[in-house]
CSV table of N, CA and C in Angstrom, one decimal:
chain,number,residue,atom,x,y,z
A,16,MET,N,-16.9,11.8,-12.6
A,16,MET,CA,-16.2,12.1,-13.8
A,16,MET,C,-14.7,12.0,-13.5
A,17,PRO,N,-13.9,11.3,-14.3
A,17,PRO,CA,-12.5,11.1,-14.1
A,17,PRO,C,-11.7,12.4,-14.2
A,18,THR,N,-10.6,12.5,-13.5
A,18,THR,CA,-9.8,13.7,-13.5
A,18,THR,C,-9.0,13.7,-14.8
A,19,LYS,N,-8.9,14.9,-15.4
A,19,LYS,CA,-8.0,15.0,-16.6
A,19,LYS,C,-6.6,15.2,-16.1
A,20,LEU,N,-5.7,14.4,-16.7
A,20,LEU,CA,-4.3,14.5,-16.2
A,20,LEU,C,-3.4,14.8,-17.3
A,21,LEU,N,-2.3,15.5,-17.0
A,21,LEU,CA,-1.2,15.8,-17.9
A,21,LEU,C,0.0,15.0,-17.3
A,22,VAL,N,0.6,14.1,-18.2
A,22,VAL,CA,1.6,13.1,-17.7
A,22,VAL,C,2.9,13.4,-18.4
A,23,GLY,N,4.0,13.5,-17.6
A,23,GLY,CA,5.3,13.5,-18.1
A,23,GLY,C,6.0,12.2,-17.9
A,24,SER,N,6.9,11.9,-18.9
A,24,SER,CA,7.5,10.5,-18.9
A,24,SER,C,9.0,10.7,-18.9
A,25,TRP,N,9.7,9.9,-18.1
A,25,TRP,CA,11.2,9.9,-18.1
A,25,TRP,C,11.6,8.4,-18.2
A,26,ASP,N,12.9,8.3,-18.6
A,26,ASP,CA,13.4,6.9,-18.8
A,26,ASP,C,14.3,6.5,-17.6
A,27,ARG,N,14.7,7.5,-16.7
A,27,ARG,CA,15.6,7.2,-15.6
A,27,ARG,C,14.9,7.6,-14.3
A,28,PRO,N,15.0,6.8,-13.2
A,28,PRO,CA,14.4,7.2,-12.0
A,28,PRO,C,14.9,8.5,-11.4
A,29,GLU,N,16.2,8.7,-11.6
A,29,GLU,CA,16.8,10.0,-11.0
A,29,GLU,C,16.2,11.2,-11.6
A,30,ALA,N,15.9,11.2,-12.9
A,30,ALA,CA,15.3,12.3,-13.6
A,30,ALA,C,13.8,12.5,-13.1
A,31,ALA,N,13.1,11.5,-12.9
A,31,ALA,CA,11.7,11.6,-12.4
A,31,ALA,C,11.7,12.1,-11.0
A,32,LEU,N,12.7,11.6,-10.1
A,32,LEU,CA,12.8,12.1,-8.8
A,32,LEU,C,13.1,13.6,-8.7
A,33,ALA,N,14.1,14.0,-9.5
A,33,ALA,CA,14.4,15.4,-9.6
A,33,ALA,C,13.2,16.3,-10.0
A,34,ALA,N,12.5,15.8,-11.0
A,34,ALA,CA,11.3,16.5,-11.5
A,34,ALA,C,10.3,16.6,-10.4
A,35,ALA,N,10.1,15.5,-9.6
A,35,ALA,CA,9.1,15.6,-8.5
A,35,ALA,C,9.5,16.6,-7.4
A,36,GLN,N,10.8,16.6,-7.1
A,36,GLN,CA,11.3,17.6,-6.1
A,36,GLN,C,11.1,19.0,-6.7
A,37,ALA,N,11.4,19.2,-7.9
A,37,ALA,CA,11.3,20.6,-8.5
A,37,ALA,C,9.8,21.0,-8.5
A,38,ALA,N,8.9,20.0,-8.8
A,38,ALA,CA,7.5,20.4,-8.8
A,38,ALA,C,7.0,20.8,-7.5
A,39,ARG,N,7.5,20.1,-6.4
A,39,ARG,CA,7.1,20.5,-5.1
A,39,ARG,C,7.6,21.9,-4.7
A,40,THR,N,8.9,22.2,-5.0
A,40,THR,CA,9.4,23.5,-4.7
A,40,THR,C,8.8,24.6,-5.6
A,41,ALA,N,8.3,24.2,-6.8
A,41,ALA,CA,7.6,25.2,-7.6
A,41,ALA,C,6.2,25.4,-7.2
A,42,GLY,N,5.7,24.6,-6.3
A,42,GLY,CA,4.3,24.8,-5.8
A,42,GLY,C,3.3,24.0,-6.7
A,43,LEU,N,3.8,23.1,-7.5
A,43,LEU,CA,2.9,22.3,-8.4
A,43,LEU,C,2.5,21.1,-7.6
A,44,GLU,N,1.2,20.7,-7.7
A,44,GLU,CA,0.7,19.5,-7.0
A,44,GLU,C,0.7,18.4,-7.9
A,45,VAL,N,1.5,17.3,-7.6
A,45,VAL,CA,1.6,16.1,-8.3
A,45,VAL,C,0.5,15.2,-8.0
A,46,HIS,N,-0.3,14.8,-8.9
A,46,HIS,CA,-1.5,13.9,-8.7
A,46,HIS,C,-1.0,12.6,-8.2
A,47,ASP,N,0.0,12.0,-9.0
A,47,ASP,CA,0.5,10.7,-8.6
A,47,ASP,C,1.7,10.4,-9.5
A,48,VAL,N,2.5,9.4,-9.0
A,48,VAL,CA,3.7,9.0,-9.7
A,48,VAL,C,3.6,7.5,-10.0
A,49,TYR,N,3.9,7.1,-11.2
A,49,TYR,CA,3.8,5.7,-11.7
A,49,TYR,C,5.2,5.3,-12.0
A,50,THR,N,5.7,4.3,-11.3
A,50,THR,CA,7.1,3.8,-11.5
A,50,THR,C,7.0,2.3,-11.6
A,51,PRO,N,7.9,1.7,-12.3
A,51,PRO,CA,8.0,0.2,-12.4
A,51,PRO,C,8.5,-0.5,-11.1
A,52,PHE,N,9.2,0.3,-10.3
A,52,PHE,CA,9.7,-0.2,-9.0
A,52,PHE,C,9.8,1.0,-8.1
A,53,PRO,N,9.9,0.7,-6.8
A,53,PRO,CA,9.9,1.8,-5.8
A,53,PRO,C,11.2,2.7,-6.0
A,54,VAL,N,11.0,4.0,-6.0
A,54,VAL,CA,12.2,4.9,-6.2
A,54,VAL,C,12.5,5.5,-4.8
A,55,HIS,N,13.7,5.2,-4.3
A,55,HIS,CA,14.1,5.7,-3.0
A,55,HIS,C,14.1,7.3,-3.0
A,56,GLY,N,13.4,7.8,-2.0
A,56,GLY,CA,13.3,9.3,-1.8
A,56,GLY,C,12.1,9.9,-2.5
A,57,MET,N,11.3,9.1,-3.2
A,57,MET,CA,10.1,9.7,-3.9
A,57,MET,C,9.1,10.2,-2.8
A,58,ASP,N,8.9,9.5,-1.7
A,58,ASP,CA,7.9,9.9,-0.7
A,58,ASP,C,8.3,11.3,-0.2
A,59,GLU,N,9.6,11.4,0.1
A,59,GLU,CA,10.0,12.7,0.7
A,59,GLU,C,9.9,13.8,-0.4
A,60,ALA,N,10.2,13.5,-1.6
A,60,ALA,CA,10.1,14.5,-2.7
A,60,ALA,C,8.7,15.0,-2.9
A,61,LEU,N,7.7,14.1,-2.7
A,61,LEU,CA,6.3,14.5,-2.9
A,61,LEU,C,5.7,15.0,-1.6
A,62,GLY,N,6.4,14.9,-0.5
A,62,GLY,CA,5.9,15.4,0.8
A,62,GLY,C,4.8,14.5,1.4
A,63,LEU,N,4.9,13.2,1.2
A,63,LEU,CA,3.9,12.3,1.7
A,63,LEU,C,4.1,12.0,3.1
A,64,ALA,N,3.0,11.8,3.9
A,64,ALA,CA,3.1,11.4,5.3
A,64,ALA,C,3.5,9.9,5.4
A,65,PRO,N,4.1,9.5,6.5
A,65,PRO,CA,4.4,8.1,6.6
A,65,PRO,C,3.1,7.2,6.5
A,66,SER,N,3.2,6.1,6.0
A,66,SER,CA,2.1,5.2,5.8
A,66,SER,C,1.6,4.6,7.2
A,67,TRP,N,0.3,4.5,7.3
A,67,TRP,CA,-0.3,3.9,8.5
A,67,TRP,C,-0.6,2.5,8.3
A,68,LEU,N,-0.2,1.9,7.2
A,68,LEU,CA,-0.5,0.5,6.9
A,68,LEU,C,0.2,-0.5,7.8
A,69,GLY,N,1.3,-0.1,8.4
A,69,GLY,CA,2.0,-0.9,9.4
A,69,GLY,C,1.2,-1.1,10.7
A,70,LYS,N,0.5,0.0,11.0
A,70,LYS,CA,-0.4,-0.1,12.2
A,70,LYS,C,-1.6,-0.9,12.0
A,71,ALA,N,-2.1,-0.9,10.7
A,71,ALA,CA,-3.2,-1.7,10.4
A,71,ALA,C,-2.8,-3.2,10.4
A,72,CYS,N,-1.6,-3.5,9.9
A,72,CYS,CA,-1.0,-4.8,9.9
A,72,CYS,C,-0.9,-5.3,11.4
A,73,LEU,N,-0.4,-4.5,12.3
A,73,LEU,CA,-0.3,-4.9,13.7
A,73,LEU,C,-1.7,-5.2,14.3
A,74,GLY,N,-2.6,-4.4,13.9
A,74,GLY,CA,-4.0,-4.6,14.4
A,74,GLY,C,-4.6,-5.9,14.0
A,75,PHE,N,-4.4,-6.2,12.7
A,75,PHE,CA,-4.9,-7.5,12.2
A,75,PHE,C,-4.1,-8.7,12.8
A,76,ALA,N,-2.8,-8.5,13.0
A,76,ALA,CA,-2.0,-9.6,13.7
A,76,ALA,C,-2.5,-9.8,15.1
A,77,LEU,N,-2.8,-8.8,15.8
A,77,LEU,CA,-3.3,-8.9,17.2
A,77,LEU,C,-4.7,-9.6,17.2
A,78,LEU,N,-5.5,-9.2,16.2
A,78,LEU,CA,-6.8,-9.8,16.1
A,78,LEU,C,-6.7,-11.3,15.8
A,79,GLY,N,-5.8,-11.7,14.9
A,79,GLY,CA,-5.6,-13.1,14.7
A,79,GLY,C,-5.0,-13.9,15.8
A,80,LEU,N,-4.1,-13.3,16.5
A,80,LEU,CA,-3.5,-13.9,17.7
A,80,LEU,C,-4.5,-14.1,18.8
A,81,THR,N,-5.3,-13.0,19.1
A,81,THR,CA,-6.3,-13.1,20.2
A,81,THR,C,-7.4,-14.1,19.8
A,82,GLY,N,-7.8,-14.1,18.6
A,82,GLY,CA,-8.9,-15.0,18.1
A,82,GLY,C,-8.4,-16.5,18.2
A,83,ALA,N,-7.2,-16.7,17.8
A,83,ALA,CA,-6.7,-18.1,17.8
A,83,ALA,C,-6.5,-18.6,19.3
A,84,LEU,N,-5.9,-17.8,20.1
A,84,LEU,CA,-5.7,-18.3,21.5
A,84,LEU,C,-7.0,-18.4,22.2
A,85,THR,N,-7.9,-17.5,22.0
A,85,THR,CA,-9.2,-17.6,22.7
A,85,THR,C,-10.0,-18.8,22.3
A,86,PHE,N,-10.0,-19.0,21.0
A,86,PHE,CA,-10.8,-20.2,20.4
A,86,PHE,C,-10.2,-21.5,20.9
A,87,GLN,N,-8.8,-21.6,20.9
A,87,GLN,CA,-8.2,-22.9,21.3
A,87,GLN,C,-8.4,-23.1,22.8
A,88,PHE,N,-8.2,-22.0,23.6
A,88,PHE,CA,-8.4,-22.2,25.0
A,88,PHE,C,-9.8,-22.6,25.4
A,89,TRP,N,-10.8,-21.9,24.7
A,89,TRP,CA,-12.2,-22.3,24.9
A,89,TRP,C,-12.5,-23.7,24.6
A,90,VAL,N,-12.0,-24.2,23.5
A,90,VAL,CA,-12.2,-25.6,23.0
A,90,VAL,C,-11.6,-26.6,24.0
A,91,SER,N,-10.3,-26.3,24.4
A,91,SER,CA,-9.6,-27.3,25.2
A,91,SER,C,-10.0,-27.3,26.7
A,92,VAL,N,-10.6,-26.2,27.1
A,92,VAL,CA,-11.0,-26.1,28.6
A,92,VAL,C,-12.5,-26.3,28.8
A,93,PHE,N,-13.3,-25.7,27.9
A,93,PHE,CA,-14.7,-25.7,28.2
A,93,PHE,C,-15.5,-26.6,27.3
A,94,ASP,N,-15.3,-26.5,26.0
A,94,ASP,CA,-16.1,-27.2,25.0
A,94,ASP,C,-15.9,-28.7,24.9
A,95,TRP,N,-14.6,-29.1,24.8
A,95,TRP,CA,-14.3,-30.5,24.6
A,95,TRP,C,-13.0,-30.8,25.4
A,96,PRO,N,-13.0,-30.8,26.7
A,96,PRO,CA,-11.8,-31.1,27.5
A,96,PRO,C,-11.5,-32.6,27.4
A,97,MET,N,-10.2,-32.8,27.1
A,97,MET,CA,-9.7,-34.2,27.0
A,97,MET,C,-8.4,-34.3,27.8
A,98,ASN,N,-8.3,-35.2,28.7
A,98,ASN,CA,-7.1,-35.4,29.5
A,98,ASN,C,-6.3,-36.4,28.8
A,99,VAL,N,-5.2,-36.0,28.1
A,99,VAL,CA,-4.4,-36.9,27.4
A,99,VAL,C,-3.0,-37.0,28.1
A,100,GLY,N,-2.8,-38.1,28.7
A,100,GLY,CA,-1.5,-38.4,29.3
A,100,GLY,C,-1.3,-37.5,30.6
A,101,GLY,N,-2.3,-37.1,31.2
A,101,GLY,CA,-2.2,-36.3,32.4
A,101,GLY,C,-1.8,-34.9,32.2
A,102,LYS,N,-1.8,-34.4,31.0
A,102,LYS,CA,-1.5,-33.0,30.7
A,102,LYS,C,-2.7,-32.1,31.1
A,103,PRO,N,-2.4,-30.9,31.5
A,103,PRO,CA,-3.5,-30.0,31.9
A,103,PRO,C,-4.3,-29.6,30.7
A,104,PHE,N,-5.5,-29.2,31.0
A,104,PHE,CA,-6.4,-28.8,29.9
A,104,PHE,C,-6.0,-27.6,29.1
A,105,ASP,N,-5.3,-26.7,29.8
A,105,ASP,CA,-4.9,-25.4,29.2
A,105,ASP,C,-3.4,-25.4,28.9
A,106,ALA,N,-2.9,-26.5,28.2
A,106,ALA,CA,-1.5,-26.6,27.9
A,106,ALA,C,-1.1,-25.6,26.8
A,107,SER,N,-0.6,-24.5,27.3
A,107,SER,CA,-0.3,-23.4,26.3
A,107,SER,C,0.7,-23.7,25.3
A,108,PRO,N,1.8,-24.5,25.5
A,108,PRO,CA,2.7,-24.7,24.4
A,108,PRO,C,2.1,-25.4,23.2
A,109,ALA,N,1.0,-26.1,23.4
A,109,ALA,CA,0.3,-26.8,22.2
A,109,ALA,C,-0.5,-25.7,21.4
A,110,LEU,N,-0.7,-24.6,22.0
A,110,LEU,CA,-1.5,-23.6,21.3
A,110,LEU,C,-0.7,-22.7,20.4
A,111,VAL,N,0.7,-22.7,20.5
A,111,VAL,CA,1.5,-21.8,19.8
A,111,VAL,C,1.5,-21.9,18.3
A,112,PRO,N,1.7,-23.2,17.7
A,112,PRO,CA,1.7,-23.2,16.3
A,112,PRO,C,0.5,-22.7,15.6
A,113,VAL,N,-0.7,-23.0,16.0
A,113,VAL,CA,-1.9,-22.5,15.4
A,113,VAL,C,-2.0,-21.0,15.6
A,114,ALA,N,-1.7,-20.6,16.8
A,114,ALA,CA,-1.8,-19.1,17.1
A,114,ALA,C,-0.8,-18.3,16.2
A,115,PHE,N,0.4,-18.9,16.0
A,115,PHE,CA,1.3,-18.2,15.1
A,115,PHE,C,0.8,-18.2,13.6
A,116,GLU,N,0.3,-19.3,13.2
A,116,GLU,CA,-0.2,-19.3,11.8
A,116,GLU,C,-1.3,-18.4,11.6
A,117,LEU,N,-2.3,-18.3,12.5
A,117,LEU,CA,-3.4,-17.4,12.3
A,117,LEU,C,-3.0,-16.0,12.5
A,118,THR,N,-2.0,-15.7,13.3
A,118,THR,CA,-1.5,-14.3,13.4
A,118,THR,C,-0.9,-13.9,12.0
A,119,VAL,N,-0.1,-14.7,11.4
A,119,VAL,CA,0.5,-14.4,10.1
A,119,VAL,C,-0.6,-14.3,9.0
A,120,LEU,N,-1.6,-15.2,9.0
A,120,LEU,CA,-2.6,-15.2,8.0
A,120,LEU,C,-3.5,-13.9,8.1
A,121,PHE,N,-3.9,-13.6,9.3
A,121,PHE,CA,-4.8,-12.4,9.5
A,121,PHE,C,-4.0,-11.1,9.1
A,122,ALA,N,-2.7,-11.1,9.5
A,122,ALA,CA,-1.9,-9.9,9.2
A,122,ALA,C,-1.7,-9.7,7.7
A,123,GLY,N,-1.4,-10.8,7.1
A,123,GLY,CA,-1.2,-10.7,5.6
A,123,GLY,C,-2.4,-10.4,4.8
A,124,LEU,N,-3.5,-11.1,5.1
A,124,LEU,CA,-4.7,-10.9,4.3
A,124,LEU,C,-5.4,-9.6,4.7
A,125,GLY,N,-5.4,-9.2,5.9
A,125,GLY,CA,-6.0,-8.0,6.4
A,125,GLY,C,-5.2,-6.8,5.8
A,126,THR,N,-3.9,-6.8,5.7
A,126,THR,CA,-3.1,-5.7,5.2
A,126,THR,C,-3.4,-5.6,3.7
A,127,VAL,N,-3.3,-6.7,3.0
A,127,VAL,CA,-3.6,-6.6,1.5
A,127,VAL,C,-5.0,-6.1,1.3
A,128,GLY,N,-6.0,-6.6,2.0
A,128,GLY,CA,-7.4,-6.1,1.8
A,128,GLY,C,-7.5,-4.7,2.1
A,129,THR,N,-6.9,-4.2,3.2
A,129,THR,CA,-7.0,-2.8,3.6
A,129,THR,C,-6.3,-1.9,2.5
A,130,PHE,N,-5.2,-2.3,2.0
A,130,PHE,CA,-4.5,-1.6,1.0
A,130,PHE,C,-5.3,-1.5,-0.3
A,131,LEU,N,-5.9,-2.6,-0.7
A,131,LEU,CA,-6.7,-2.6,-1.9
A,131,LEU,C,-7.9,-1.7,-1.8
A,132,ALA,N,-8.6,-1.8,-0.6
A,132,ALA,CA,-9.8,-1.1,-0.4
A,132,ALA,C,-9.5,0.4,-0.3
A,133,PHE,N,-8.5,0.9,0.4
A,133,PHE,CA,-8.3,2.3,0.6
A,133,PHE,C,-7.7,3.0,-0.6
A,134,ARG,N,-7.0,2.2,-1.4
A,134,ARG,CA,-6.4,2.8,-2.7
A,134,ARG,C,-7.4,2.7,-3.8
A,135,GLY,N,-8.5,2.0,-3.6
A,135,GLY,CA,-9.6,1.8,-4.6
A,135,GLY,C,-9.1,1.0,-5.8
A,136,LEU,N,-8.3,0.0,-5.5
A,136,LEU,CA,-7.8,-0.9,-6.6
A,136,LEU,C,-8.7,-2.1,-6.8
A,137,SER,N,-9.0,-2.4,-8.0
A,137,SER,CA,-9.9,-3.5,-8.3
A,137,SER,C,-9.6,-3.9,-9.8
A,138,PRO,N,-9.7,-5.2,-10.1
A,138,PRO,CA,-9.6,-5.6,-11.5
A,138,PRO,C,-10.6,-5.0,-12.4
A,139,LEU,N,-11.7,-4.5,-11.9
A,139,LEU,CA,-12.8,-4.0,-12.7
A,139,LEU,C,-12.6,-2.5,-12.9
A,140,ARG,N,-11.7,-1.9,-12.3
A,140,ARG,CA,-11.5,-0.4,-12.4
A,140,ARG,C,-10.5,-0.1,-13.6
A,141,ALA,N,-10.9,0.9,-14.4
A,141,ALA,CA,-10.1,1.3,-15.5
A,141,ALA,C,-8.9,2.0,-15.0
A,142,PRO,N,-7.7,1.9,-15.7
A,142,PRO,CA,-6.5,2.6,-15.2
A,142,PRO,C,-6.7,4.1,-15.4
A,143,GLU,N,-6.0,4.9,-14.5
A,143,GLU,CA,-6.1,6.3,-14.6
A,143,GLU,C,-5.2,6.8,-15.8
A,144,VAL,N,-4.0,6.2,-15.9
A,144,VAL,CA,-3.0,6.6,-16.9
A,144,VAL,C,-2.8,5.4,-17.9
A,145,HIS,N,-3.0,5.7,-19.1
A,145,HIS,CA,-2.7,4.7,-20.1
A,145,HIS,C,-1.3,4.9,-20.6
A,146,GLY,N,-0.5,3.9,-20.9
A,146,GLY,CA,0.8,4.0,-21.4
A,146,GLY,C,1.9,3.8,-20.3
A,147,ALA,N,1.5,3.6,-19.1
A,147,ALA,CA,2.5,3.3,-18.0
A,147,ALA,C,3.0,1.9,-18.3
A,148,THR,N,4.3,1.8,-18.5
A,148,THR,CA,4.9,0.5,-18.9
A,148,THR,C,5.9,0.1,-17.8
A,149,ASP,N,6.6,-1.0,-18.1
A,149,ASP,CA,7.6,-1.4,-17.1
A,149,ASP,C,9.0,-0.8,-17.2
A,150,ASP,N,9.1,0.2,-18.1
A,150,ASP,CA,10.4,0.9,-18.2
A,150,ASP,C,10.3,2.4,-18.2
A,151,ARG,N,9.2,3.0,-17.9
A,151,ARG,CA,9.1,4.4,-17.9
A,151,ARG,C,8.7,4.9,-16.5
A,152,PHE,N,9.0,6.2,-16.2
A,152,PHE,CA,8.7,6.8,-14.9
A,152,PHE,C,7.8,8.0,-15.2
A,153,LEU,N,6.6,7.9,-14.7
A,153,LEU,CA,5.6,8.9,-15.0
A,153,LEU,C,5.2,9.8,-13.8
A,154,LEU,N,5.1,11.1,-14.1
A,154,LEU,CA,4.5,12.1,-13.1
A,154,LEU,C,3.2,12.6,-13.7
A,155,ALA,N,2.2,12.5,-13.0
A,155,ALA,CA,0.9,12.9,-13.4
A,155,ALA,C,0.4,14.1,-12.7
A,156,PHE,N,0.0,15.2,-13.4
A,156,PHE,CA,-0.5,16.4,-12.8
A,156,PHE,C,-2.0,16.5,-13.2
A,157,SER,N,-2.8,16.9,-12.2
A,157,SER,CA,-4.2,17.2,-12.5
A,157,SER,C,-4.3,18.5,-13.2
A,158,LEU,N,-5.2,18.5,-14.2
A,158,LEU,CA,-5.4,19.8,-15.0
A,158,LEU,C,-6.5,20.6,-14.4
A,159,GLU,N,-7.2,20.1,-13.3
A,159,GLU,CA,-8.3,20.9,-12.7
A,159,GLU,C,-7.7,22.1,-11.9
A,160,GLY,N,-8.0,23.3,-12.3
A,160,GLY,CA,-7.6,24.4,-11.6
A,160,GLY,C,-6.1,24.8,-11.9
A,161,ALA,N,-5.4,24.1,-12.7
A,161,ALA,CA,-4.0,24.4,-13.1
A,161,ALA,C,-4.0,25.0,-14.5
A,162,HIS,N,-2.9,25.6,-14.8
A,162,HIS,CA,-2.7,26.2,-16.1
A,162,HIS,C,-1.9,25.1,-16.9
A,163,GLU,N,-2.5,24.7,-18.0
A,163,GLU,CA,-1.9,23.6,-18.8
A,163,GLU,C,-0.6,24.1,-19.4
A,164,ALA,N,-0.5,25.3,-19.8
A,164,ALA,CA,0.7,25.8,-20.5
A,164,ALA,C,1.9,25.8,-19.5
A,165,ARG,N,1.6,26.2,-18.2
A,165,ARG,CA,2.6,26.2,-17.2
A,165,ARG,C,3.1,24.8,-16.9
A,166,LEU,N,2.2,23.8,-16.8
A,166,LEU,CA,2.6,22.4,-16.6
A,166,LEU,C,3.4,21.9,-17.8
A,167,ARG,N,3.0,22.2,-19.0
A,167,ARG,CA,3.7,21.7,-20.2
A,167,ARG,C,5.2,22.3,-20.2
A,168,SER,N,5.3,23.6,-19.9
A,168,SER,CA,6.6,24.2,-19.9
A,168,SER,C,7.5,23.6,-18.8
A,169,PHE,N,6.9,23.3,-17.6
A,169,PHE,CA,7.6,22.7,-16.5
A,169,PHE,C,8.1,21.3,-16.9
A,170,LEU,N,7.3,20.5,-17.6
A,170,LEU,CA,7.7,19.2,-18.0
A,170,LEU,C,8.8,19.3,-19.1
A,171,ALA,N,8.7,20.2,-20.0
A,171,ALA,CA,9.7,20.3,-21.0
A,171,ALA,C,11.0,20.8,-20.4
A,172,GLU,N,10.9,21.7,-19.4
A,172,GLU,CA,12.1,22.2,-18.8
A,172,GLU,C,12.9,21.2,-18.0
A,173,HIS,N,12.2,20.2,-17.5
A,173,HIS,CA,12.8,19.1,-16.7
A,173,HIS,C,13.1,17.8,-17.5
A,174,GLY,N,13.0,17.9,-18.8
A,174,GLY,CA,13.4,16.8,-19.7
A,174,GLY,C,12.5,15.7,-19.8
A,175,ALA,N,11.2,15.9,-19.7
A,175,ALA,CA,10.2,14.9,-19.9
A,175,ALA,C,10.2,14.4,-21.4
A,176,ALA,N,10.3,13.1,-21.6
A,176,ALA,CA,10.4,12.6,-23.0
A,176,ALA,C,9.1,12.8,-23.7
A,177,ASP,N,8.0,12.5,-23.1
A,177,ASP,CA,6.6,12.6,-23.7
A,177,ASP,C,5.8,13.6,-22.9
């Protein structure tokens, strides 16, 4: 069953950031923030831990690099060795372009896939908040276990438009 949310709307990022900071100091738990662009300082205002997505990206990049170098070395030395112009079978400078391209490919696709999977994003999934547009800043509070009247007064106190 989806979570019932109470959403406050602001037209300026500074107002939404101030409301998020005030909610944290008041002990209110913000379910999520919806903004049309990243708001500097919002992570700190919500008390979010640093993202681990960079480490996942590094892992996928190392996987792509290792896979590319291993496959190319195996092909050129063991599977189909060809002596072209007296060059050694394991000519490592020739392996660099393909290794670089696969490193970037694995890092990019793996990071995007990991992000989509862990955030539960899918084109088939219905949005949690209706009315999020490209010009509003929304703070969503979960109504489970919270007092709706307290949340409504908090939003009104901090200048929420809706």
